[in-house]
Amino acid sequence: MQLYESMENYDYYPQFDLSGNNNFFVCNKDLKKMTNLSSLDLSENDRISDEGIFTLINLRSLNLAYNNNITNKGLKNLQQLAYLNLTCQHSITNDGLKNLTNLTHINLDRNVAITSDVLKTLPKLLIVEAKYNQPVFKDRTGAGNYKIILPA
């Protein structure tokens, strides 16, 4: 209970790890107040939804691996993102990435919801990790200036 009562202090932390539901005291209402966050790990977290991240406009790094609570709507305002991990994440589609023009690195391992078409619209993209995703990314060259990392 002590942790929950002092949630206001978390606004000063640039990074926050909520992977695997490791903090049951943090909910959407608390997280959306942490507008200074630059890095957030929500991998394997089923407690936080779009409502919790919608206001985090300063995020530069977001890990949503194995998290299907976050959808296109949650990413809409996160235009500062440079890194996004969507490993085994199936609720975000091409439409969710269109506004993320600052992305330089995206992880799409085991993700079949995103196709290579949208990657052409991301001008700063340099690295696409797409392991176990060969049907979507058949070659290693990509259609843009980015490098696709596939298994050997």
PDB file of C-alpha atoms in Angstrom, residues 17-130:
ATOM      1  CA  ASP A  17       9.486  -1.573 -15.996  1.00  0.00           C
ATOM      2  CA  LEU A  18       6.043  -3.146 -15.668  1.00  0.00           C
ATOM      3  CA  SER A  19       6.903  -6.330 -17.537  1.00  0.00           C
ATOM      4  CA  GLY A  20       5.123  -9.509 -16.496  1.00  0.00           C
ATOM      5  CA  ASN A  21       2.754  -7.586 -14.238  1.00  0.00           C
ATOM      6  CA  ASN A  22       5.628  -7.073 -11.807  1.00  0.00           C
ATOM      7  CA  ASN A  23       3.851  -4.217 -10.046  1.00  0.00           C
ATOM      8  CA  PHE A  24       0.225  -4.847  -9.160  1.00  0.00           C
ATOM      9  CA  PHE A  25      -0.124  -1.395  -7.627  1.00  0.00           C
ATOM     10  CA  VAL A  26       0.244   0.469 -10.931  1.00  0.00           C
ATOM     11  CA  CYS A  27      -2.872   0.831 -13.064  1.00  0.00           C
ATOM     12  CA  ASN A  28      -3.873   2.923 -16.099  1.00  0.00           C
ATOM     13  CA  LYS A  29      -4.881   5.864 -13.908  1.00  0.00           C
ATOM     14  CA  ASP A  30      -1.418   6.028 -12.352  1.00  0.00           C
ATOM     15  CA  LEU A  31       0.621   5.374 -15.472  1.00  0.00           C
ATOM     16  CA  LYS A  32      -1.014   8.042 -17.607  1.00  0.00           C
ATOM     17  CA  LYS A  33       0.202  10.685 -15.127  1.00  0.00           C
ATOM     18  CA  MET A  34       3.844   9.741 -15.726  1.00  0.00           C
ATOM     19  CA  THR A  35       4.209  12.034 -18.725  1.00  0.00           C
ATOM     20  CA  ASN A  36       8.002  12.407 -18.328  1.00  0.00           C
ATOM     21  CA  LEU A  37       8.676   8.732 -19.041  1.00  0.00           C
ATOM     22  CA  SER A  38      11.063   8.128 -21.925  1.00  0.00           C
ATOM     23  CA  SER A  39      11.248   4.326 -21.666  1.00  0.00           C
ATOM     24  CA  LEU A  40       8.510   1.864 -20.713  1.00  0.00           C
ATOM     25  CA  ASP A  41       8.490  -1.933 -20.625  1.00  0.00           C
ATOM     26  CA  LEU A  42       4.997  -3.442 -20.744  1.00  0.00           C
ATOM     27  CA  SER A  43       6.028  -6.851 -22.065  1.00  0.00           C
ATOM     28  CA  GLU A  44       3.754  -9.641 -20.839  1.00  0.00           C
ATOM     29  CA  ASN A  45       1.640  -7.114 -18.948  1.00  0.00           C
ATOM     30  CA  ASP A  46      -2.126  -7.564 -19.141  1.00  0.00           C
ATOM     31  CA  ARG A  47      -3.102  -4.817 -16.671  1.00  0.00           C
ATOM     32  CA  ILE A  48      -2.221  -1.709 -18.698  1.00  0.00           C
ATOM     33  CA  SER A  49      -4.305  -0.748 -21.737  1.00  0.00           C
ATOM     34  CA  ASP A  50      -4.422   2.078 -24.292  1.00  0.00           C
ATOM     35  CA  GLU A  51      -5.780   4.424 -21.645  1.00  0.00           C
ATOM     36  CA  GLY A  52      -2.592   4.050 -19.611  1.00  0.00           C
ATOM     37  CA  ILE A  53      -0.121   5.014 -22.342  1.00  0.00           C
ATOM     38  CA  PHE A  54      -2.142   7.430 -24.491  1.00  0.00           C
ATOM     39  CA  THR A  55      -0.746  10.513 -22.688  1.00  0.00           C
ATOM     40  CA  LEU A  56       2.905   9.397 -22.554  1.00  0.00           C
ATOM     41  CA  ILE A  57       3.979  11.629 -25.438  1.00  0.00           C
ATOM     42  CA  ASN A  58       7.645  11.732 -24.356  1.00  0.00           C
ATOM     43  CA  LEU A  59       8.205   7.984 -24.736  1.00  0.00           C
ATOM     44  CA  ARG A  60      11.183   7.134 -26.929  1.00  0.00           C
ATOM     45  CA  SER A  61      11.302   3.406 -26.170  1.00  0.00           C
ATOM     46  CA  LEU A  62       8.337   1.058 -25.697  1.00  0.00           C
ATOM     47  CA  ASN A  63       8.377  -2.703 -25.229  1.00  0.00           C
ATOM     48  CA  LEU A  64       5.021  -4.366 -25.941  1.00  0.00           C
ATOM     49  CA  ALA A  65       6.287  -7.918 -26.474  1.00  0.00           C
ATOM     50  CA  TYR A  66       3.575 -10.503 -25.715  1.00  0.00           C
ATOM     51  CA  ASN A  67       1.162  -7.711 -24.777  1.00  0.00           C
ATOM     52  CA  ASN A  68      -2.108  -7.597 -26.695  1.00  0.00           C
ATOM     53  CA  ASN A  69      -3.896  -5.024 -24.510  1.00  0.00           C
ATOM     54  CA  ILE A  70      -2.328  -2.107 -26.362  1.00  0.00           C
ATOM     55  CA  THR A  71      -3.873  -1.344 -29.763  1.00  0.00           C
ATOM     56  CA  ASN A  72      -3.440   1.218 -32.548  1.00  0.00           C
ATOM     57  CA  LYS A  73      -5.298   3.762 -30.419  1.00  0.00           C
ATOM     58  CA  GLY A  74      -2.679   3.569 -27.672  1.00  0.00           C
ATOM     59  CA  LEU A  75       0.147   4.448 -30.077  1.00  0.00           C
ATOM     60  CA  LYS A  76      -1.619   7.386 -31.696  1.00  0.00           C
ATOM     61  CA  ASN A  77       0.106  10.137 -29.667  1.00  0.00           C
ATOM     62  CA  LEU A  78       3.484   8.443 -29.213  1.00  0.00           C
ATOM     63  CA  GLN A  79       5.161  10.184 -32.130  1.00  0.00           C
ATOM     64  CA  GLN A  80       8.541  10.487 -30.360  1.00  0.00           C
ATOM     65  CA  LEU A  81       9.066   6.712 -30.285  1.00  0.00           C
ATOM     66  CA  ALA A  82      12.430   5.665 -31.695  1.00  0.00           C
ATOM     67  CA  TYR A  83      12.298   2.011 -30.541  1.00  0.00           C
ATOM     68  CA  LEU A  84       9.251  -0.258 -30.491  1.00  0.00           C
ATOM     69  CA  ASN A  85       9.158  -3.965 -29.650  1.00  0.00           C
ATOM     70  CA  LEU A  86       6.088  -5.772 -31.014  1.00  0.00           C
ATOM     71  CA  THR A  87       7.297  -9.364 -30.578  1.00  0.00           C
ATOM     72  CA  CYS A  88       4.242 -11.673 -30.575  1.00  0.00           C
ATOM     73  CA  GLN A  89       1.982  -8.623 -30.413  1.00  0.00           C
ATOM     74  CA  HIS A  90      -1.065  -9.041 -32.652  1.00  0.00           C
ATOM     75  CA  SER A  91      -3.422  -6.186 -31.725  1.00  0.00           C
ATOM     76  CA  ILE A  92      -1.387  -3.431 -33.411  1.00  0.00           C
ATOM     77  CA  THR A  93      -1.660  -3.261 -37.187  1.00  0.00           C
ATOM     78  CA  ASN A  94      -0.087  -1.200 -39.979  1.00  0.00           C
ATOM     79  CA  ASP A  95      -2.448   1.682 -39.174  1.00  0.00           C
ATOM     80  CA  GLY A  96      -0.986   1.956 -35.678  1.00  0.00           C
ATOM     81  CA  LEU A  97       2.513   2.602 -37.016  1.00  0.00           C
ATOM     82  CA  LYS A  98       1.714   5.295 -39.586  1.00  0.00           C
ATOM     83  CA  ASN A  99       2.215   8.238 -37.186  1.00  0.00           C
ATOM     84  CA  LEU A 100       5.430   6.854 -35.697  1.00  0.00           C
ATOM     85  CA  THR A 101       7.722   8.657 -38.130  1.00  0.00           C
ATOM     86  CA  ASN A 102      10.623   8.872 -35.637  1.00  0.00           C
ATOM     87  CA  LEU A 103      11.012   5.083 -35.369  1.00  0.00           C
ATOM     88  CA  THR A 104      14.572   3.964 -36.027  1.00  0.00           C
ATOM     89  CA  HIS A 105      14.304   0.397 -34.706  1.00  0.00           C
ATOM     90  CA  ILE A 106      11.343  -1.968 -34.584  1.00  0.00           C
ATOM     91  CA  ASN A 107      11.193  -5.573 -33.426  1.00  0.00           C
ATOM     92  CA  LEU A 108       8.574  -7.638 -35.244  1.00  0.00           C
ATOM     93  CA  ASP A 109       9.736 -11.108 -34.198  1.00  0.00           C
ATOM     94  CA  ARG A 110       6.824 -13.570 -34.480  1.00  0.00           C
ATOM     95  CA  ASN A 111       4.477 -10.734 -35.440  1.00  0.00           C
ATOM     96  CA  VAL A 112       2.197 -11.334 -38.408  1.00  0.00           C
ATOM     97  CA  ALA A 113      -0.066  -8.279 -37.937  1.00  0.00           C
ATOM     98  CA  ILE A 114       2.471  -5.828 -39.412  1.00  0.00           C
ATOM     99  CA  THR A 115       3.466  -6.055 -43.073  1.00  0.00           C
ATOM    100  CA  SER A 116       6.431  -4.577 -44.909  1.00  0.00           C
ATOM    101  CA  ASP A 117       4.148  -2.062 -46.669  1.00  0.00           C
ATOM    102  CA  VAL A 118       3.925   0.247 -43.673  1.00  0.00           C
ATOM    103  CA  LEU A 119       7.685   0.215 -43.109  1.00  0.00           C
ATOM    104  CA  LYS A 120       8.126   2.184 -46.343  1.00  0.00           C
ATOM    105  CA  THR A 121       6.309   5.089 -44.697  1.00  0.00           C
ATOM    106  CA  LEU A 122       8.732   5.342 -41.758  1.00  0.00           C
ATOM    107  CA  PRO A 123      11.511   7.656 -43.002  1.00  0.00           C
ATOM    108  CA  LYS A 124      13.974   7.216 -40.107  1.00  0.00           C
ATOM    109  CA  LEU A 125      13.702   3.437 -39.821  1.00  0.00           C
ATOM    110  CA  LEU A 126      17.128   1.747 -39.785  1.00  0.00           C
ATOM    111  CA  ILE A 127      16.594  -1.679 -38.199  1.00  0.00           C
ATOM    112  CA  VAL A 128      13.718  -4.148 -38.479  1.00  0.00           C
ATOM    113  CA  GLU A 129      14.022  -7.346 -36.468  1.00  0.00           C
ATOM    114  CA  ALA A 130      11.748  -9.959 -38.010  1.00  0.00           C
TER     115      ALA A 130
END
